[in-house]
Amino acid sequence: MPLTLRLALRDWDYMTPLVLGDVSSPKLDIKVDRIGTLVSHVGKSDAYDAAEMSFSRYTQLCIDGDESVVGIPNFIMRGFRHRCVITTKDSPITELGHLAGKRIGVTGWRDSGNTWTRAALRREGVGVEDAMWYAGRLTEAHPIVDRLDGFGRPGRIEAAPGERPMIDLLRDGELDAIFTPFMPDGYFAEDSPFRQVLSDFRGAERRYFDDVGYVPGMHLIGLKAGFVAEHPWVIAELSALIDESQRVWLSKRRKYAETTPWMFDELLKSSVELPQGWDASGFAVNRTMIHDFANELHVQGILPRRLTPEELFQFDTDGSRIDAKAAG
């Protein structure tokens, strides 16, 4: 009888074969719960054995000595961040470097994606101390919660004025730009008042990839440490299923690209511009990205010291111990 694993995931398209059962295992019966908001702490959850989790919050668990969660280097959310900086259509801001001295809104200070976006700005000479930052909800539909997460500093990093939605603050000229990977309703309409800061964000992202060699990872898979201790083979089995789901979905997307005009052209360009294996899971192939993210967390004042990649991950996606590999 297969072992049941309760897994919480967002609706990433390439997880569809796994959710529908097109990708399955005789050893593991995965019960996927489709979530909109990430589980706050899978190690303390009664509902799940594993979950998609923030890379940033996982590093915090590691530095706090919380060993209740085992992270595996399978980064199920990746993305370039240059496209995630938006402003108004009539704004004079057209380069990331133009954001020096400006008022920038973020949906959560320590969020992994926002950490990577600040890293992109830092490469253009705009560090944390070079702008005024506001943390708040993107739209009226989002809840009012603490998005500073203890990192607020008067005059530098503050809550959005009056807890007003940041998209309203941007429209009214009280913010100069916002970081968001998820565009608000109406953003794609012809009469939208908003646009990306970079008109050629794709070109900027290609140059970034040429420089660093990776697409930033934001979310990974975390499993309860007790579950792993009892069933150590689960790491390799779950990671292999996720990889297979991704492979199957890409094959289907290439076959059925006609559902979105010009998607075929996009798929062709991506296959040329990104090397095979750019989204591969595993420790070795992602070590540089892991190192750079841990460095950014420290440079940006989110972590008190730099964590090494080996400190962050005990196990590789095949279930082997990373410290044993290093010793060998």
Short mmCIF file of C-alpha atoms in Angstrom, two decimals:
data_model
loop_
_atom_site.label_atom_id
_atom_site.label_comp_id
_atom_site.label_asym_id
_atom_site.label_seq_id
_atom_site.Cartn_x
_atom_site.Cartn_y
_atom_site.Cartn_z
CA MET A 1 0.00 0.00 0.00
CA PRO A 2 1.45 3.41 -0.98
CA LEU A 3 2.34 5.94 1.69
CA THR A 4 0.04 8.98 1.80
CA LEU A 5 1.72 12.38 1.64
CA ARG A 6 -0.35 15.54 2.15
CA LEU A 7 1.18 18.30 0.03
CA ALA A 8 0.22 21.99 -0.14
CA LEU A 9 0.99 23.75 -3.44
CA ARG A 10 0.05 26.83 -5.39
CA ASP A 11 -1.47 26.44 -8.85
CA TRP A 12 1.76 26.34 -10.86
CA ASP A 13 0.91 25.14 -14.34
CA TYR A 14 3.59 22.46 -14.48
CA MET A 15 2.15 20.79 -11.37
CA THR A 16 -1.02 19.95 -13.32
CA PRO A 17 0.09 16.42 -14.33
CA LEU A 18 0.87 15.67 -10.68
CA VAL A 19 -2.43 17.11 -9.42
CA LEU A 20 -4.45 15.23 -12.06
CA GLY A 21 -2.65 11.95 -11.45
CA ASP A 22 -1.02 11.78 -14.89
CA VAL A 23 2.25 11.52 -12.97
CA SER A 24 2.09 9.08 -10.09
CA SER A 25 4.04 6.62 -8.00
CA PRO A 26 3.22 3.13 -6.71
CA LYS A 27 5.07 4.05 -3.51
CA LEU A 28 3.57 7.45 -2.79
CA ASP A 29 -0.06 8.59 -2.80
CA ILE A 30 0.19 12.36 -2.98
CA LYS A 31 -2.85 14.31 -1.82
CA VAL A 32 -2.39 17.83 -3.21
CA ASP A 33 -4.16 20.71 -1.55
CA ARG A 34 -4.22 23.72 -3.89
CA ILE A 35 -3.52 26.80 -1.79
CA GLY A 36 -3.43 30.52 -2.49
CA THR A 37 -1.43 31.52 0.58
CA LEU A 38 1.65 29.60 1.64
CA VAL A 39 1.48 27.49 4.81
CA SER A 40 2.97 29.59 7.60
CA HIS A 41 5.08 26.76 9.07
CA VAL A 42 4.78 23.27 7.65
CA GLY A 43 6.81 21.88 10.54
CA LYS A 44 3.99 22.84 12.91
CA SER A 45 1.12 21.98 10.58
CA ASP A 46 -1.40 19.28 11.42
CA ALA A 47 -2.81 19.38 7.89
CA TYR A 48 0.29 18.74 5.77
CA ASP A 49 3.38 16.56 5.58
CA ALA A 50 5.06 18.76 2.97
CA ALA A 51 4.46 22.14 1.40
CA GLU A 52 5.69 24.78 -0.97
CA MET A 53 7.51 27.33 1.14
CA SER A 54 9.35 30.62 0.90
CA PHE A 55 13.10 30.25 0.41
CA SER A 56 13.62 33.30 2.64
CA ARG A 57 11.53 31.95 5.48
CA TYR A 58 13.25 28.60 5.16
CA THR A 59 16.63 30.28 5.66
CA GLN A 60 15.23 31.95 8.77
CA LEU A 61 14.30 28.55 10.19
CA CYS A 62 17.85 27.38 9.51
CA ILE A 63 19.53 30.31 11.24
CA ASP A 64 17.10 30.00 14.17
CA GLY A 65 18.09 26.37 14.62
CA ASP A 66 14.55 25.17 13.86
CA GLU A 67 15.07 21.64 12.53
CA SER A 68 11.40 20.75 12.17
CA VAL A 69 11.49 21.27 8.38
CA VAL A 70 13.74 19.58 5.82
CA GLY A 71 14.12 21.70 2.72
CA ILE A 72 15.00 20.04 -0.57
CA PRO A 73 16.65 22.01 -3.40
CA ASN A 74 13.75 21.61 -5.78
CA PHE A 75 12.79 25.22 -6.56
CA ILE A 76 9.22 25.06 -7.75
CA MET A 77 8.89 28.82 -8.17
CA ARG A 78 11.53 30.57 -10.22
CA GLY A 79 11.46 33.78 -12.16
CA PHE A 80 13.35 36.81 -13.35
CA ARG A 81 12.58 39.93 -11.36
CA HIS A 82 13.28 42.82 -13.73
CA ARG A 83 9.72 42.54 -15.05
CA CYS A 84 8.32 42.82 -11.53
CA VAL A 85 8.97 46.56 -11.04
CA ILE A 86 6.01 48.64 -12.18
CA THR A 87 5.26 52.34 -12.32
CA THR A 88 2.74 54.63 -14.03
CA LYS A 89 2.66 55.12 -17.79
CA ASP A 90 3.44 58.83 -17.45
CA SER A 91 6.38 58.27 -15.06
CA PRO A 92 9.84 59.48 -16.15
CA ILE A 93 11.37 56.37 -14.54
CA THR A 94 12.64 54.06 -17.29
CA GLU A 95 15.66 52.36 -15.67
CA LEU A 96 16.13 50.55 -12.37
CA GLY A 97 18.90 53.01 -11.54
CA HIS A 98 16.32 55.84 -11.71
CA LEU A 99 14.77 54.47 -8.49
CA ALA A 100 17.52 55.96 -6.33
CA GLY A 101 15.87 58.32 -3.86
CA LYS A 102 12.38 57.19 -4.86
CA ARG A 103 9.44 55.75 -2.90
CA ILE A 104 9.09 52.04 -3.56
CA GLY A 105 6.29 49.72 -2.41
CA VAL A 106 6.78 46.04 -1.60
CA THR A 107 4.20 43.45 -0.60
CA GLY A 108 6.43 41.94 2.09
CA TRP A 109 9.89 43.02 3.18
CA ARG A 110 11.53 39.63 3.63
CA ASP A 111 9.70 37.90 0.75
CA SER A 112 12.07 35.90 -1.44
CA GLY A 113 10.94 37.57 -4.65
CA ASN A 114 11.38 41.05 -3.22
CA THR A 115 14.82 40.08 -1.96
CA TRP A 116 15.81 39.07 -5.50
CA THR A 117 14.28 42.28 -6.93
CA ARG A 118 16.28 44.41 -4.51
CA ALA A 119 19.32 42.40 -5.61
CA ALA A 120 18.60 43.44 -9.21
CA LEU A 121 18.38 47.08 -8.10
CA ARG A 122 21.59 46.74 -6.11
CA ARG A 123 23.37 45.69 -9.29
CA GLU A 124 22.25 49.05 -10.72
CA GLY A 125 23.56 51.01 -7.73
CA VAL A 126 20.34 51.26 -5.71
CA GLY A 127 20.71 49.59 -2.32
CA VAL A 128 18.35 49.46 0.63
CA GLU A 129 19.70 52.76 1.96
CA ASP A 130 19.24 54.51 -1.37
CA ALA A 131 15.43 54.57 -1.47
CA MET A 132 12.39 54.97 0.77
CA TRP A 133 10.47 51.74 1.17
CA TYR A 134 6.86 51.02 2.05
CA ALA A 135 5.39 47.59 2.76
CA GLY A 136 1.70 46.99 2.25
CA ARG A 137 -1.06 45.14 0.42
CA LEU A 138 -1.10 45.38 -3.35
CA THR A 139 -4.86 45.89 -3.83
CA GLU A 140 -8.04 46.30 -1.82
CA ALA A 141 -8.67 42.57 -2.22
CA HIS A 142 -5.54 41.68 -0.24
CA PRO A 143 -5.68 41.47 3.57
CA ILE A 144 -4.16 44.01 5.93
CA VAL A 145 -1.37 42.14 7.70
CA ASP A 146 2.08 42.93 9.08
CA ARG A 147 4.25 43.06 5.96
CA LEU A 148 7.26 44.65 7.66
CA ASP A 149 7.87 41.46 9.65
CA GLY A 150 10.04 43.24 12.21
CA PHE A 151 12.26 45.02 9.66
CA GLY A 152 10.61 48.44 9.81
CA ARG A 153 12.79 51.52 10.30
CA PRO A 154 11.24 55.00 10.52
CA GLY A 155 12.35 57.10 7.61
CA ARG A 156 13.59 54.12 5.59
CA ILE A 157 11.24 51.10 5.75
CA GLU A 158 7.68 51.82 6.83
CA ALA A 159 4.15 50.48 6.51
CA ALA A 160 2.12 51.83 3.57
CA PRO A 161 0.46 55.11 4.63
CA GLY A 162 -2.94 54.46 6.15
CA GLU A 163 -2.73 50.81 5.04
CA ARG A 164 -3.98 52.01 1.65
CA PRO A 165 -3.52 49.56 -1.23
CA MET A 166 -0.21 50.27 -2.91
CA ILE A 167 -1.71 50.26 -6.38
CA ASP A 168 -3.85 53.24 -5.27
CA LEU A 169 -0.81 54.97 -3.80
CA LEU A 170 1.07 54.48 -7.07
CA ARG A 171 -1.84 55.79 -9.14
CA ASP A 172 -2.14 58.87 -6.87
CA GLY A 173 1.57 59.67 -7.04
CA GLU A 174 2.37 58.74 -3.43
CA LEU A 175 4.64 55.92 -4.59
CA ASP A 176 7.04 55.97 -7.53
CA ALA A 177 7.17 52.22 -8.15
CA ILE A 178 5.95 48.87 -6.80
CA PHE A 179 7.52 45.42 -6.72
CA THR A 180 5.02 42.72 -7.71
CA PRO A 181 5.21 39.51 -9.77
CA PHE A 182 1.40 39.32 -9.87
CA MET A 183 -0.15 42.14 -11.85
CA PRO A 184 -3.39 43.64 -10.50
CA ASP A 185 -6.72 43.31 -12.28
CA GLY A 186 -6.84 45.55 -15.32
CA TYR A 187 -3.08 45.72 -15.73
CA PHE A 188 -3.20 44.14 -19.18
CA ALA A 189 -6.01 46.37 -20.41
CA GLU A 190 -5.19 48.93 -23.09
CA ASP A 191 -6.22 51.80 -20.82
CA SER A 192 -4.21 50.59 -17.81
CA PRO A 193 -2.39 53.50 -16.14
CA PHE A 194 0.55 51.24 -15.27
CA ARG A 195 3.58 49.74 -17.02
CA GLN A 196 6.82 47.95 -16.26
CA VAL A 197 9.69 50.30 -15.44
CA LEU A 198 11.84 48.55 -18.07
CA SER A 199 10.36 48.57 -21.56
CA ASP A 200 12.82 45.83 -22.57
CA PHE A 201 12.76 43.80 -19.38
CA ARG A 202 13.41 40.64 -21.38
CA GLY A 203 16.71 42.05 -22.64
CA ALA A 204 17.70 43.01 -19.09
CA GLU A 205 16.81 39.54 -17.85
CA ARG A 206 18.84 37.88 -20.60
CA ARG A 207 21.88 39.97 -19.66
CA TYR A 208 21.30 39.11 -16.00
CA PHE A 209 21.20 35.40 -16.82
CA ASP A 210 24.38 35.71 -18.86
CA ASP A 211 26.04 37.31 -15.83
CA VAL A 212 24.84 35.00 -13.05
CA GLY A 213 23.95 31.77 -14.87
CA TYR A 214 20.62 31.05 -13.20
CA VAL A 215 16.96 31.99 -12.95
CA PRO A 216 16.31 33.03 -9.31
CA GLY A 217 14.46 30.57 -7.10
CA MET A 218 11.82 31.87 -4.70
CA HIS A 219 9.97 28.82 -3.36
CA LEU A 220 11.11 25.31 -2.55
CA ILE A 221 9.65 22.12 -1.11
CA GLY A 222 9.78 21.63 2.64
CA LEU A 223 8.94 18.38 4.41
CA LYS A 224 8.33 17.69 8.07
CA ALA A 225 11.56 16.43 9.57
CA GLY A 226 9.74 13.68 11.46
CA PHE A 227 8.13 12.45 8.26
CA VAL A 228 11.54 12.32 6.56
CA ALA A 229 13.11 10.53 9.51
CA GLU A 230 10.43 7.85 9.32
CA HIS A 231 10.40 7.63 5.51
CA PRO A 232 13.77 8.89 4.20
CA TRP A 233 13.08 7.63 0.67
CA VAL A 234 10.26 10.18 0.31
CA ILE A 235 12.67 12.99 -0.61
CA ALA A 236 13.86 11.27 -3.77
CA GLU A 237 10.41 9.99 -4.71
CA LEU A 238 8.65 13.33 -4.31
CA SER A 239 11.37 15.28 -6.09
CA ALA A 240 11.37 12.84 -9.00
CA LEU A 241 7.60 13.20 -9.34
CA ILE A 242 7.84 16.99 -9.39
CA ASP A 243 10.56 16.84 -12.04
CA GLU A 244 8.50 14.42 -14.13
CA SER A 245 5.40 16.59 -13.81
CA GLN A 246 7.41 19.52 -15.11
CA ARG A 247 8.74 17.48 -18.05
CA VAL A 248 5.29 16.21 -18.99
CA TRP A 249 3.75 19.67 -18.78
CA LEU A 250 6.42 21.25 -21.00
CA SER A 251 5.81 18.56 -23.60
CA LYS A 252 2.06 19.21 -23.51
CA ARG A 253 2.49 22.97 -23.61
CA ARG A 254 4.64 22.72 -26.72
CA LYS A 255 2.01 20.50 -28.33
CA TYR A 256 -0.97 22.68 -27.41
CA ALA A 257 0.67 26.11 -27.70
CA GLU A 258 -2.16 27.36 -29.93
CA THR A 259 -4.26 28.14 -26.86
CA THR A 260 -2.38 31.46 -26.55
CA PRO A 261 -1.42 33.47 -29.65
CA TRP A 262 2.36 33.70 -30.14
CA MET A 263 3.04 31.19 -27.37
CA PHE A 264 4.75 28.98 -29.97
CA ASP A 265 7.13 31.83 -30.76
CA GLU A 266 7.77 32.34 -27.05
CA LEU A 267 8.54 28.66 -26.54
CA LEU A 268 10.98 28.72 -29.45
CA LYS A 269 12.75 31.80 -28.11
CA SER A 270 12.98 30.38 -24.59
CA SER A 271 14.45 27.12 -25.86
CA VAL A 272 17.16 29.09 -27.67
CA GLU A 273 17.87 31.76 -25.06
CA LEU A 274 17.93 29.49 -22.00
CA PRO A 275 20.18 26.43 -21.88
CA GLN A 276 18.73 22.99 -21.30
CA GLY A 277 18.56 22.30 -17.58
CA TRP A 278 18.13 25.92 -16.50
CA ASP A 279 15.29 24.80 -14.22
CA ALA A 280 16.93 21.59 -12.98
CA SER A 281 16.49 20.59 -9.36
CA GLY A 282 19.36 19.47 -7.16
CA PHE A 283 22.01 20.99 -4.93
CA ALA A 284 25.09 21.12 -7.17
CA VAL A 285 23.37 22.73 -10.15
CA ASN A 286 21.74 25.34 -7.88
CA ARG A 287 24.61 25.96 -5.48
CA THR A 288 25.62 29.31 -6.96
CA MET A 289 22.05 30.58 -6.83
CA ILE A 290 21.66 29.35 -3.24
CA HIS A 291 24.92 31.06 -2.27
CA ASP A 292 23.91 34.35 -3.89
CA PHE A 293 20.49 34.35 -2.25
CA ALA A 294 21.97 33.73 1.22
CA ASN A 295 24.42 36.54 0.56
CA GLU A 296 21.62 38.93 -0.42
CA LEU A 297 19.69 38.12 2.74
CA HIS A 298 22.73 39.12 4.76
CA VAL A 299 23.64 42.21 2.72
CA GLN A 300 20.05 43.44 2.90
CA GLY A 301 19.97 43.02 6.69
CA ILE A 302 17.47 40.17 6.79
CA LEU A 303 19.91 37.59 8.21
CA PRO A 304 22.59 38.48 10.78
CA ARG A 305 25.25 36.38 9.03
CA ARG A 306 25.88 34.64 5.74
CA LEU A 307 24.74 31.04 5.64
CA THR A 308 26.58 28.64 3.37
CA PRO A 309 24.61 26.48 0.92
CA GLU A 310 25.74 23.43 2.90
CA GLU A 311 24.25 24.92 6.07
CA LEU A 312 20.92 25.40 4.33
CA PHE A 313 20.45 21.95 2.83
CA GLN A 314 21.09 18.61 4.53
CA PHE A 315 19.70 16.45 1.74
CA ASP A 316 19.90 16.53 -2.02
CA THR A 317 16.90 15.78 -4.21
CA ASP A 318 18.01 12.14 -4.53
CA GLY A 319 17.84 11.76 -0.75
CA SER A 320 21.59 11.63 -0.23
CA ARG A 321 23.21 13.70 2.49
CA ILE A 322 25.00 16.77 1.15
CA ASP A 323 27.61 16.85 3.92
CA ALA A 324 28.56 13.27 3.06
CA LYS A 325 29.03 14.28 -0.59
CA ALA A 326 31.20 17.21 0.46
CA ALA A 327 33.33 14.96 2.65
CA GLY A 328 33.74 12.51 -0.22
#
